[in-house]
PDB file of C-alpha atoms and ligand atoms in Angstrom:
ATOM      1  CA  UNK A   1      72.205  28.946 -71.675  1.00  0.00           C
ATOM      2  CA  UNK A   2      70.293  27.648 -74.701  1.00  0.00           C
ATOM      3  CA  UNK A   3      71.377  24.117 -73.718  1.00  0.00           C
ATOM      4  CA  UNK A   4      69.647  24.662 -70.322  1.00  0.00           C
ATOM      5  CA  UNK A   5      66.463  25.835 -72.006  1.00  0.00           C
ATOM      6  CA  UNK A   6      66.595  22.928 -74.413  1.00  0.00           C
ATOM      7  CA  UNK A   7      66.878  20.397 -71.588  1.00  0.00           C
ATOM      8  CA  UNK A   8      63.965  21.994 -69.718  1.00  0.00           C
ATOM      9  CA  UNK A   9      61.839  21.898 -72.876  1.00  0.00           C
ATOM     10  CA  UNK A  10      62.553  18.230 -73.545  1.00  0.00           C
ATOM     11  CA  UNK A  11      61.766  17.291 -69.928  1.00  0.00           C
ATOM     12  CA  UNK A  12      58.507  19.274 -69.744  1.00  0.00           C
ATOM     13  CA  UNK A  13      57.358  18.141 -73.166  1.00  0.00           C
ATOM     14  CA  UNK A  14      57.634  14.476 -72.106  1.00  0.00           C
ATOM     15  CA  UNK A  15      55.994  15.092 -68.692  1.00  0.00           C
ATOM     16  CA  UNK A  16      53.077  17.056 -70.148  1.00  0.00           C
ATOM     17  CA  UNK A  17      52.334  14.893 -73.212  1.00  0.00           C
ATOM     18  CA  UNK A  18      53.097  17.677 -75.679  1.00  0.00           C
ATOM     19  CA  UNK A  19      53.930  17.427 -79.370  1.00  0.00           C
ATOM     20  CA  UNK A  20      56.086  20.226 -80.779  1.00  0.00           C
ATOM     21  CA  UNK A  21      55.616  20.883 -84.485  1.00  0.00           C
ATOM     22  CA  UNK A  22      57.991  23.215 -86.304  1.00  0.00           C
ATOM     23  CA  UNK A  23      57.790  24.645 -89.800  1.00  0.00           C
ATOM     24  CA  UNK A  24      61.003  24.268 -91.810  1.00  0.00           C
ATOM     25  CA  UNK A  25      61.582  28.043 -91.556  1.00  0.00           C
ATOM     26  CA  UNK A  26      62.187  27.801 -87.802  1.00  0.00           C
ATOM     27  CA  UNK A  27      65.741  28.241 -86.502  1.00  0.00           C
ATOM     28  CA  UNK A  28      68.084  25.285 -86.004  1.00  0.00           C
ATOM     29  CA  UNK A  29      67.555  25.650 -82.239  1.00  0.00           C
ATOM     30  CA  UNK A  30      63.771  25.483 -82.411  1.00  0.00           C
ATOM     31  CA  UNK A  31      63.890  22.566 -84.869  1.00  0.00           C
ATOM     32  CA  UNK A  32      66.164  20.690 -82.463  1.00  0.00           C
ATOM     33  CA  UNK A  33      63.394  20.408 -79.821  1.00  0.00           C
ATOM     34  CA  UNK A  34      60.594  19.553 -82.273  1.00  0.00           C
ATOM     35  CA  UNK A  35      58.959  16.147 -82.659  1.00  0.00           C
ATOM     36  CA  UNK A  36      58.420  16.894 -86.299  1.00  0.00           C
ATOM     37  CA  UNK A  37      59.760  19.500 -88.753  1.00  0.00           C
ATOM     38  CA  UNK A  38      58.240  19.947 -92.198  1.00  0.00           C
ATOM     39  CA  UNK A  39      56.527  22.042 -94.826  1.00  0.00           C
ATOM     40  CA  UNK A  40      52.972  23.227 -94.348  1.00  0.00           C
ATOM     41  CA  UNK A  41      51.465  20.151 -96.044  1.00  0.00           C
ATOM     42  CA  UNK A  42      53.421  17.666 -93.936  1.00  0.00           C
ATOM     43  CA  UNK A  43      52.548  19.607 -90.768  1.00  0.00           C
ATOM     44  CA  UNK A  44      48.820  19.450 -91.601  1.00  0.00           C
ATOM     45  CA  UNK A  45      48.996  15.689 -92.059  1.00  0.00           C
ATOM     46  CA  UNK A  46      51.088  15.230 -88.907  1.00  0.00           C
ATOM     47  CA  UNK A  47      48.660  17.344 -86.885  1.00  0.00           C
ATOM     48  CA  UNK A  48      45.907  14.842 -87.576  1.00  0.00           C
ATOM     49  CA  UNK A  49      47.852  11.818 -86.361  1.00  0.00           C
ATOM     50  CA  UNK A  50      49.989  13.125 -83.479  1.00  0.00           C
ATOM     51  CA  UNK A  51      48.932  11.117 -80.398  1.00  0.00           C
ATOM     52  CA  UNK A  52      49.694  13.839 -77.809  1.00  0.00           C
ATOM     53  CA  UNK A  53      46.864  15.873 -76.258  1.00  0.00           C
ATOM     54  CA  UNK A  54      48.635  19.221 -76.649  1.00  0.00           C
ATOM     55  CA  UNK A  55      50.389  20.627 -79.694  1.00  0.00           C
ATOM     56  CA  UNK A  56      52.756  23.597 -79.692  1.00  0.00           C
ATOM     57  CA  UNK A  57      52.982  25.019 -83.196  1.00  0.00           C
ATOM     58  CA  UNK A  58      56.235  26.803 -83.968  1.00  0.00           C
ATOM     59  CA  UNK A  59      55.411  28.643 -87.154  1.00  0.00           C
ATOM     60  CA  UNK A  60      52.766  31.221 -88.010  1.00  0.00           C
ATOM     61  CA  UNK A  61      49.133  31.631 -86.981  1.00  0.00           C
ATOM     62  CA  UNK A  62      47.418  29.957 -89.940  1.00  0.00           C
ATOM     63  CA  UNK A  63      49.484  26.819 -89.267  1.00  0.00           C
ATOM     64  CA  UNK A  64      48.323  26.655 -85.638  1.00  0.00           C
ATOM     65  CA  UNK A  65      44.730  27.267 -86.771  1.00  0.00           C
ATOM     66  CA  UNK A  66      45.011  24.419 -89.270  1.00  0.00           C
ATOM     67  CA  UNK A  67      46.156  22.088 -86.476  1.00  0.00           C
ATOM     68  CA  UNK A  68      43.202  23.170 -84.310  1.00  0.00           C
ATOM     69  CA  UNK A  69      40.749  22.727 -87.191  1.00  0.00           C
ATOM     70  CA  UNK A  70      41.884  19.142 -87.701  1.00  0.00           C
ATOM     71  CA  UNK A  71      42.172  18.278 -83.990  1.00  0.00           C
ATOM     72  CA  UNK A  72      39.519  20.271 -82.100  1.00  0.00           C
ATOM     73  CA  UNK A  73      39.869  18.017 -79.047  1.00  0.00           C
ATOM     74  CA  UNK A  74      43.540  18.977 -78.650  1.00  0.00           C
ATOM     75  CA  UNK A  75      44.946  22.015 -76.923  1.00  0.00           C
ATOM     76  CA  UNK A  76      46.814  23.893 -79.659  1.00  0.00           C
ATOM     77  CA  UNK A  77      49.245  26.663 -78.760  1.00  0.00           C
ATOM     78  CA  UNK A  78      50.864  29.115 -81.166  1.00  0.00           C
ATOM     79  CA  UNK A  79      54.359  29.528 -79.730  1.00  0.00           C
ATOM     80  CA  UNK A  80      54.646  33.248 -80.518  1.00  0.00           C
ATOM     81  CA  UNK A  81      51.270  35.033 -80.725  1.00  0.00           C
ATOM     82  CA  UNK A  82      52.718  37.827 -82.863  1.00  0.00           C
ATOM     83  CA  UNK A  83      53.706  35.437 -85.662  1.00  0.00           C
ATOM     84  CA  UNK A  84      51.221  36.007 -88.476  1.00  0.00           C
ATOM     85  CA  UNK A  85      51.611  35.506 -92.214  1.00  0.00           C
ATOM     86  CA  UNK A  86      51.481  38.674 -94.311  1.00  0.00           C
ATOM     87  CA  UNK A  87      49.793  36.807 -97.151  1.00  0.00           C
ATOM     88  CA  UNK A  88      47.170  34.994 -95.060  1.00  0.00           C
ATOM     89  CA  UNK A  89      45.414  38.186 -94.022  1.00  0.00           C
ATOM     90  CA  UNK A  90      45.415  39.930 -97.417  1.00  0.00           C
ATOM     91  CA  UNK A  91      41.783  39.262 -98.394  1.00  0.00           C
ATOM     92  CA  UNK A  92      38.639  39.434 -96.279  1.00  0.00           C
ATOM     93  CA  UNK A  93      35.959  36.796 -96.647  1.00  0.00           C
ATOM     94  CA  UNK A  94      33.491  39.421 -97.932  1.00  0.00           C
ATOM     95  CA  UNK A  95      35.818  40.346-100.825  1.00  0.00           C
ATOM     96  CA  UNK A  96      36.137  36.729-101.919  1.00  0.00           C
ATOM     97  CA  UNK A  97      32.357  36.272-101.655  1.00  0.00           C
ATOM     98  CA  UNK A  98      31.936  39.199-104.064  1.00  0.00           C
ATOM     99  CA  UNK A  99      34.492  37.718-106.476  1.00  0.00           C
ATOM    100  CA  UNK A 100      32.723  34.341-106.277  1.00  0.00           C
ATOM    101  CA  UNK A 101      29.525  36.018-107.456  1.00  0.00           C
ATOM    102  CA  UNK A 102      31.368  37.151-110.595  1.00  0.00           C
ATOM    103  CA  UNK A 103      32.571  33.598-111.275  1.00  0.00           C
ATOM    104  CA  UNK A 104      29.837  31.302-109.956  1.00  0.00           C
ATOM    105  CA  UNK A 105      31.036  28.283-111.951  1.00  0.00           C
ATOM    106  CA  UNK A 106      34.606  28.435-110.590  1.00  0.00           C
ATOM    107  CA  UNK A 107      35.878  26.198-107.759  1.00  0.00           C
ATOM    108  CA  UNK A 108      37.628  28.310-105.106  1.00  0.00           C
ATOM    109  CA  UNK A 109      41.086  26.884-104.435  1.00  0.00           C
ATOM    110  CA  UNK A 110      42.724  28.537-101.425  1.00  0.00           C
ATOM    111  CA  UNK A 111      46.397  28.391-100.606  1.00  0.00           C
ATOM    112  CA  UNK A 112      46.625  27.112 -97.017  1.00  0.00           C
ATOM    113  CA  UNK A 113      48.266  30.468 -96.141  1.00  0.00           C
ATOM    114  CA  UNK A 114      44.808  31.969 -95.450  1.00  0.00           C
ATOM    115  CA  UNK A 115      42.766  32.737 -92.336  1.00  0.00           C
ATOM    116  CA  UNK A 116      40.210  30.268 -90.995  1.00  0.00           C
ATOM    117  CA  UNK A 117      37.494  32.752 -91.944  1.00  0.00           C
ATOM    118  CA  UNK A 118      38.666  32.779 -95.564  1.00  0.00           C
ATOM    119  CA  UNK A 119      38.776  28.987 -95.676  1.00  0.00           C
ATOM    120  CA  UNK A 120      35.014  28.925 -94.996  1.00  0.00           C
ATOM    121  CA  UNK A 121      34.405  30.163 -98.567  1.00  0.00           C
ATOM    122  CA  UNK A 122      36.930  27.845-100.259  1.00  0.00           C
ATOM    123  CA  UNK A 123      36.144  24.516-101.900  1.00  0.00           C
ATOM    124  CA  UNK A 124      39.579  23.065-101.297  1.00  0.00           C
ATOM    125  CA  UNK A 125      42.914  24.137 -99.827  1.00  0.00           C
ATOM    126  CA  UNK A 126      46.328  23.495-101.320  1.00  0.00           C
ATOM    127  CA  UNK A 127      49.905  23.927-100.163  1.00  0.00           C
ATOM    128  CA  UNK A 128      52.895  24.703-102.328  1.00  0.00           C
ATOM    129  CA  UNK A 129      53.747  20.988-102.479  1.00  0.00           C
ATOM    130  CA  UNK A 130      50.232  19.773-103.315  1.00  0.00           C
ATOM    131  CA  UNK A 131      48.753  22.589-105.444  1.00  0.00           C
ATOM    132  CA  UNK A 132      49.527  21.145-108.886  1.00  0.00           C
ATOM    133  CA  UNK A 133      48.367  17.639-107.966  1.00  0.00           C
ATOM    134  CA  UNK A 134      45.133  18.888-106.381  1.00  0.00           C
ATOM    135  CA  UNK A 135      44.223  21.329-109.173  1.00  0.00           C
ATOM    136  CA  UNK A 136      44.725  18.511-111.705  1.00  0.00           C
ATOM    137  CA  UNK A 137      42.623  16.096-109.642  1.00  0.00           C
ATOM    138  CA  UNK A 138      39.675  18.450-109.101  1.00  0.00           C
ATOM    139  CA  UNK A 139      36.625  17.565-111.210  1.00  0.00           C
ATOM    140  CA  UNK A 140      36.001  21.288-111.915  1.00  0.00           C
ATOM    141  CA  UNK A 141      37.507  22.775-115.091  1.00  0.00           C
ATOM    142  CA  UNK A 142      37.377  26.365-113.773  1.00  0.00           C
ATOM    143  CA  UNK A 143      39.502  27.427-110.808  1.00  0.00           C
ATOM    144  CA  UNK A 144      39.538  30.679-108.845  1.00  0.00           C
ATOM    145  CA  UNK A 145      42.929  30.536-107.116  1.00  0.00           C
ATOM    146  CA  UNK A 146      43.399  32.681-103.982  1.00  0.00           C
ATOM    147  CA  UNK A 147      45.386  34.559-102.715  1.00  0.00           C
ATOM    148  CA  UNK A 148      48.901  34.021-104.160  1.00  0.00           C
ATOM    149  CA  UNK A 149      49.230  35.185-107.764  1.00  0.00           C
ATOM    150  CA  UNK A 150      52.739  33.728-108.063  1.00  0.00           C
ATOM    151  CA  UNK A 151      51.842  30.229-106.884  1.00  0.00           C
ATOM    152  CA  UNK A 152      48.639  30.525-108.955  1.00  0.00           C
ATOM    153  CA  UNK A 153      50.625  31.432-112.090  1.00  0.00           C
ATOM    154  CA  UNK A 154      52.978  28.490-111.530  1.00  0.00           C
ATOM    155  CA  UNK A 155      50.065  26.057-111.069  1.00  0.00           C
ATOM    156  CA  UNK A 156      48.278  27.469-114.123  1.00  0.00           C
ATOM    157  CA  UNK A 157      51.349  26.736-116.263  1.00  0.00           C
ATOM    158  CA  UNK A 158      51.569  23.179-114.928  1.00  0.00           C
ATOM    159  CA  UNK A 159      47.855  22.511-115.428  1.00  0.00           C
ATOM    160  CA  UNK A 160      47.131  24.013-118.894  1.00  0.00           C
ATOM    161  CA  UNK A 161      43.989  21.934-119.346  1.00  0.00           C
ATOM    162  CA  UNK A 162      42.097  24.089-116.790  1.00  0.00           C
ATOM    163  CA  UNK A 163      40.901  27.720-116.737  1.00  0.00           C
ATOM    164  CA  UNK A 164      42.322  29.858-113.929  1.00  0.00           C
ATOM    165  CA  UNK A 165      41.311  33.198-112.465  1.00  0.00           C
ATOM    166  CA  UNK A 166      43.959  34.662-110.150  1.00  0.00           C
ATOM    167  CA  UNK A 167      43.886  37.415-107.541  1.00  0.00           C
ATOM    168  CA  UNK A 168      46.813  39.735-106.955  1.00  0.00           C
ATOM    169  CA  UNK A 169      47.850  38.608-103.478  1.00  0.00           C
ATOM    170  CA  UNK A 170      51.138  37.070-102.444  1.00  0.00           C
ATOM    171  CA  UNK A 171      54.046  36.818-100.064  1.00  0.00           C
ATOM    172  CA  UNK A 172      55.916  40.124 -99.692  1.00  0.00           C
ATOM    173  CA  UNK A 173      59.119  38.288 -98.742  1.00  0.00           C
ATOM    174  CA  UNK A 174      59.273  36.128-101.872  1.00  0.00           C
ATOM    175  CA  UNK A 175      57.800  38.805-104.177  1.00  0.00           C
ATOM    176  CA  UNK A 176      60.697  41.105-103.246  1.00  0.00           C
ATOM    177  CA  UNK A 177      63.069  39.035-105.369  1.00  0.00           C
ATOM    178  CA  UNK A 178      63.635  40.151-108.943  1.00  0.00           C
ATOM    179  CA  UNK A 179      65.081  38.379-111.940  1.00  0.00           C
ATOM    180  CA  UNK A 180      68.185  40.621-111.711  1.00  0.00           C
ATOM    181  CA  UNK A 181      68.897  39.161-108.226  1.00  0.00           C
ATOM    182  CA  UNK A 182      68.917  35.666-109.719  1.00  0.00           C
ATOM    183  CA  UNK A 183      71.141  36.607-112.637  1.00  0.00           C
ATOM    184  CA  UNK A 184      73.632  38.230-110.268  1.00  0.00           C
ATOM    185  CA  UNK A 185      73.919  35.213-107.935  1.00  0.00           C
ATOM    186  CA  UNK A 186      74.011  32.787-110.877  1.00  0.00           C
ATOM    187  CA  UNK A 187      76.910  34.766-112.377  1.00  0.00           C
ATOM    188  CA  UNK A 188      78.759  34.543-109.039  1.00  0.00           C
ATOM    189  CA  UNK A 189      78.137  30.780-108.774  1.00  0.00           C
ATOM    190  CA  UNK A 190      77.894  29.439-112.330  1.00  0.00           C
ATOM    191  CA  UNK A 191      78.010  25.772-111.249  1.00  0.00           C
ATOM    192  CA  UNK A 192      75.195  26.052-108.713  1.00  0.00           C
ATOM    193  CA  UNK A 193      71.690  24.696-109.310  1.00  0.00           C
ATOM    194  CA  UNK A 194      68.943  27.220-108.588  1.00  0.00           C
ATOM    195  CA  UNK A 195      66.121  25.870-106.359  1.00  0.00           C
ATOM    196  CA  UNK A 196      63.098  28.088-105.844  1.00  0.00           C
ATOM    197  CA  UNK A 197      59.804  28.319-103.960  1.00  0.00           C
ATOM    198  CA  UNK A 198      56.767  28.945-106.194  1.00  0.00           C
ATOM    199  CA  UNK A 199      55.819  32.007-104.104  1.00  0.00           C
ATOM    200  CA  UNK A 200      58.520  33.845-106.111  1.00  0.00           C
ATOM    201  CA  UNK A 201      57.606  35.861-109.203  1.00  0.00           C
ATOM    202  CA  UNK A 202      57.148  33.915-112.492  1.00  0.00           C
ATOM    203  CA  UNK A 203      60.225  35.518-114.093  1.00  0.00           C
ATOM    204  CA  UNK A 204      62.299  34.283-111.116  1.00  0.00           C
ATOM    205  CA  UNK A 205      60.720  30.805-111.175  1.00  0.00           C
ATOM    206  CA  UNK A 206      61.406  30.629-114.934  1.00  0.00           C
ATOM    207  CA  UNK A 207      65.171  30.521-114.214  1.00  0.00           C
ATOM    208  CA  UNK A 208      64.963  27.627-111.738  1.00  0.00           C
ATOM    209  CA  UNK A 209      66.382  24.131-112.009  1.00  0.00           C
ATOM    210  CA  UNK A 210      63.862  22.945-109.414  1.00  0.00           C
ATOM    211  CA  UNK A 211      60.599  24.468-108.106  1.00  0.00           C
ATOM    212  CA  UNK A 212      59.126  23.174-104.849  1.00  0.00           C
ATOM    213  CA  UNK A 213      57.986  23.637-101.273  1.00  0.00           C
ATOM    214  CA  UNK A 214      60.417  24.204 -98.416  1.00  0.00           C
ATOM    215  CA  UNK A 215      60.693  20.433 -97.822  1.00  0.00           C
ATOM    216  CA  UNK A 216      60.831  19.783-101.568  1.00  0.00           C
ATOM    217  CA  UNK A 217      63.817  22.114-101.904  1.00  0.00           C
ATOM    218  CA  UNK A 218      65.565  20.455 -98.964  1.00  0.00           C
ATOM    219  CA  UNK A 219      64.949  16.910-100.247  1.00  0.00           C
ATOM    220  CA  UNK A 220      66.138  17.848-103.723  1.00  0.00           C
ATOM    221  CA  UNK A 221      69.381  19.387-102.464  1.00  0.00           C
ATOM    222  CA  UNK A 222      70.092  16.538-100.040  1.00  0.00           C
ATOM    223  CA  UNK A 223      69.576  13.835-102.674  1.00  0.00           C
ATOM    224  CA  UNK A 224      71.288  15.638-105.556  1.00  0.00           C
ATOM    225  CA  UNK A 225      74.800  14.585-106.548  1.00  0.00           C
ATOM    226  CA  UNK A 226      75.558  18.247-107.369  1.00  0.00           C
ATOM    227  CA  UNK A 227      77.617  20.248-104.882  1.00  0.00           C
ATOM    228  CA  UNK A 228      76.390  23.858-105.087  1.00  0.00           C
ATOM    229  CA  UNK A 229      72.920  25.337-104.792  1.00  0.00           C
ATOM    230  CA  UNK A 230      71.310  28.790-104.808  1.00  0.00           C
ATOM    231  CA  UNK A 231      68.312  28.726-102.476  1.00  0.00           C
ATOM    232  CA  UNK A 232      65.311  30.804-103.544  1.00  0.00           C
ATOM    233  CA  UNK A 233      63.285  30.797-100.356  1.00  0.00           C
ATOM    234  CA  UNK A 234      63.570  32.016 -96.754  1.00  0.00           C
ATOM    235  CA  UNK A 235      67.215  32.046 -95.709  1.00  0.00           C
ATOM    236  CA  UNK A 236      66.663  29.647 -92.787  1.00  0.00           C
ATOM    237  CA  UNK A 237      66.623  26.875 -95.420  1.00  0.00           C
ATOM    238  CA  UNK A 238      70.198  27.800 -96.402  1.00  0.00           C
ATOM    239  CA  UNK A 239      71.219  27.379 -92.759  1.00  0.00           C
ATOM    240  CA  UNK A 240      69.445  23.997 -92.359  1.00  0.00           C
ATOM    241  CA  UNK A 241      70.862  22.616 -95.583  1.00  0.00           C
ATOM    242  CA  UNK A 242      74.384  23.739 -94.724  1.00  0.00           C
ATOM    243  CA  UNK A 243      74.093  21.936 -91.358  1.00  0.00           C
ATOM    244  CA  UNK A 244      72.684  18.762 -92.957  1.00  0.00           C
ATOM    245  CA  UNK A 245      75.107  18.654 -95.907  1.00  0.00           C
ATOM    246  CA  UNK A 246      78.467  20.085 -94.806  1.00  0.00           C
ATOM    247  CA  UNK A 247      80.178  18.794 -97.960  1.00  0.00           C
ATOM    248  CA  UNK A 248      77.910  20.925-100.198  1.00  0.00           C
ATOM    249  CA  UNK A 249      77.646  24.691-100.616  1.00  0.00           C
ATOM    250  CA  UNK A 250      74.415  26.675-100.298  1.00  0.00           C
ATOM    251  CA  UNK A 251      74.050  30.317-101.323  1.00  0.00           C
ATOM    252  CA  UNK A 252      71.142  32.600-100.414  1.00  0.00           C
ATOM    253  CA  UNK A 253      69.424  34.123-103.428  1.00  0.00           C
ATOM    254  CA  UNK A 254      69.236  37.412-101.558  1.00  0.00           C
ATOM    255  CA  UNK A 255      69.931  38.615 -98.053  1.00  0.00           C
ATOM    256  CA  UNK A 256      66.395  40.072 -98.188  1.00  0.00           C
ATOM    257  CA  UNK A 257      64.777  36.644 -98.215  1.00  0.00           C
ATOM    258  CA  UNK A 258      63.831  36.856 -94.562  1.00  0.00           C
ATOM    259  CA  UNK A 259      60.310  36.405 -93.173  1.00  0.00           C
ATOM    260  CA  UNK A 260      60.147  38.554 -90.041  1.00  0.00           C
ATOM    261  CA  UNK A 261      57.181  36.563 -88.730  1.00  0.00           C
ATOM    262  CA  UNK A 262      58.926  33.231 -89.029  1.00  0.00           C
ATOM    263  CA  UNK A 263      61.951  34.659 -87.223  1.00  0.00           C
ATOM    264  CA  UNK A 264      59.949  35.640 -84.137  1.00  0.00           C
ATOM    265  CA  UNK A 265      59.813  32.248 -82.428  1.00  0.00           C
ATOM    266  CA  UNK A 266      62.633  31.486 -79.981  1.00  0.00           C
ATOM    267  CA  UNK A 267      63.468  28.581 -77.675  1.00  0.00           C
ATOM    268  CA  UNK A 268      62.386  30.837 -74.782  1.00  0.00           C
ATOM    269  CA  UNK A 269      58.911  31.112 -76.378  1.00  0.00           C
ATOM    270  CA  UNK A 270      58.641  27.338 -76.559  1.00  0.00           C
ATOM    271  CA  UNK A 271      59.643  27.004 -72.908  1.00  0.00           C
ATOM    272  CA  UNK A 272      57.126  29.688 -71.900  1.00  0.00           C
ATOM    273  CA  UNK A 273      54.357  27.702 -73.657  1.00  0.00           C
ATOM    274  CA  UNK A 274      55.316  24.589 -71.702  1.00  0.00           C
ATOM    275  CA  UNK A 275      55.483  26.506 -68.409  1.00  0.00           C
ATOM    276  CA  UNK A 276      52.065  28.065 -69.086  1.00  0.00           C
ATOM    277  CA  UNK A 277      53.403  31.624 -69.158  1.00  0.00           C
ATOM    278  CA  UNK A 278      53.498  32.264 -72.912  1.00  0.00           C
ATOM    279  CA  UNK A 279      52.085  31.398 -76.307  1.00  0.00           C
ATOM    280  CA  UNK A 280      48.450  31.677 -77.268  1.00  0.00           C
ATOM    281  CA  UNK A 281      45.912  28.895 -77.114  1.00  0.00           C
ATOM    282  CA  UNK A 282      44.016  28.787 -80.417  1.00  0.00           C
ATOM    283  CA  UNK A 283      40.254  28.978 -79.954  1.00  0.00           C
ATOM    284  CA  UNK A 284      37.993  28.677 -83.011  1.00  0.00           C
ATOM    285  CA  UNK A 285      34.283  29.256 -83.200  1.00  0.00           C
ATOM    286  CA  UNK A 286      32.861  25.754 -83.734  1.00  0.00           C
ATOM    287  CA  UNK A 287      30.520  26.756 -86.584  1.00  0.00           C
ATOM    288  CA  UNK A 288      33.363  28.455 -88.444  1.00  0.00           C
ATOM    289  CA  UNK A 289      35.716  25.545 -87.740  1.00  0.00           C
ATOM    290  CA  UNK A 290      33.248  23.016 -89.150  1.00  0.00           C
ATOM    291  CA  UNK A 291      32.864  25.042 -92.353  1.00  0.00           C
ATOM    292  CA  UNK A 292      36.589  25.734 -92.752  1.00  0.00           C
ATOM    293  CA  UNK A 293      37.906  22.254 -91.984  1.00  0.00           C
ATOM    294  CA  UNK A 294      36.154  20.749 -95.013  1.00  0.00           C
ATOM    295  CA  UNK A 295      38.629  22.307 -97.449  1.00  0.00           C
ATOM    296  CA  UNK A 296      41.605  21.099 -95.377  1.00  0.00           C
ATOM    297  CA  UNK A 297      40.192  17.566 -95.237  1.00  0.00           C
ATOM    298  CA  UNK A 298      39.648  17.640 -98.991  1.00  0.00           C
ATOM    299  CA  UNK A 299      43.239  18.826 -99.424  1.00  0.00           C
ATOM    300  CA  UNK A 300      44.540  15.839 -97.451  1.00  0.00           C
ATOM    301  CA  UNK A 301      42.257  13.451 -99.365  1.00  0.00           C
ATOM    302  CA  UNK A 302      43.351  14.727-102.807  1.00  0.00           C
ATOM    303  CA  UNK A 303      46.952  15.546-101.956  1.00  0.00           C
ATOM    304  CA  UNK A 304      47.902  12.370-100.088  1.00  0.00           C
TER     305      UNK A 304
HETATM  306  P1  13P B   1      55.643  25.526 -97.563  1.00  0.00           P
HETATM  307  O1  13P B   1      54.318  25.058 -98.094  1.00  0.00           O
HETATM  308  O2  13P B   1      56.735  25.265 -98.512  1.00  0.00           O
HETATM  309  O3  13P B   1      55.865  25.033 -96.208  1.00  0.00           O
HETATM  310  O4  13P B   1      55.600  27.127 -97.515  1.00  0.00           O
HETATM  311  C1  13P B   1      54.902  27.831 -96.573  1.00  0.00           C
HETATM  312  C2  13P B   1      55.293  29.223 -96.601  1.00  0.00           C
HETATM  313  O5  13P B   1      54.787  30.041 -95.875  1.00  0.00           O
HETATM  314  C3  13P B   1      56.320  29.618 -97.555  1.00  0.00           C
HETATM  315  O6  13P B   1      56.557  30.963 -97.486  1.00  0.00           O
HETATM  316 FE1  SF4 B   2      53.755  34.093 -95.048  1.00  0.00          FE
HETATM  317 FE2  SF4 B   2      55.631  34.750 -96.807  1.00  0.00          FE
HETATM  318 FE3  SF4 B   2      56.294  34.435 -94.259  1.00  0.00          FE
HETATM  319 FE4  SF4 B   2      55.635  32.311 -95.760  1.00  0.00          FE
HETATM  320  S1  SF4 B   2      57.411  33.640 -96.015  1.00  0.00           S
HETATM  321  S2  SF4 B   2      54.933  32.747 -93.691  1.00  0.00           S
HETATM  322  S3  SF4 B   2      54.043  33.218 -97.067  1.00  0.00           S
HETATM  323  S4  SF4 B   2      54.902  35.990 -95.096  1.00  0.00           S
END
């Protein structure tokens, strides 16, 4: 059945000049029909250069909006319209404008997991793989980092020469993990390296052998000569790594490391987008797009 759907997708995608982008948290099935799979930084860069006139984004809403911001002439479809990101919608633009008034000499650095509206008040965006590099490269000494307090804390530690103000937002999936979860899994697998996403709490990140984005974690594990790894991010990464490296062993940090939004997209959704019966075309107000895209372009310039 899924083989049938897969064949239909590949045929229609070629006929209709469509590029399918998939975030690394997508299922093995969805990744298998994608032209490109990557972390949110790599997807942003890819979105700019993909030659096709239509892009289907298999991920969450802010990722599809980022593609549309960078390629307004393209038709951009979010494969499952219900797929949002719990962190992206945590702060309204008005709240951040009020905070900016308190810290007028701070550059606003926004994690890319934010709404388009919120990006209009940011000076630059960052992703988990580019945040340290970009915060170091910024000419400003003072940084107001929104919305993820965990990523912000990690970046602050890596960039001690700058002053940071953090807000208390974050990813509920990653924040669920406690240090006790890590100690338990480490005790069960004493030879395993612990690889973690910086959206986890600082006391969890402190126990890691490697801290990085979804793609960073995958690259590290694939290239490492070690054989066992505990994966501290969404459990889809455990599945992908196990498929890519059958001679190694990958353990989930917790069975709770599941992002319900990222799990929504199915092969049937992708087919429905191609058949014109599903998905949601992303439409952005042009004035808002023009304001918001500046911080994404600056991210690509500084993070490249
Ligand atoms: P990456 O930047 O690693 O792709 O992470 C995005 C994300 O939503 C992680 O939860
Ligand atoms: Fe958003 Fe967290 Fe899901 Fe990533 S894992 S998409 S940050 S809710």
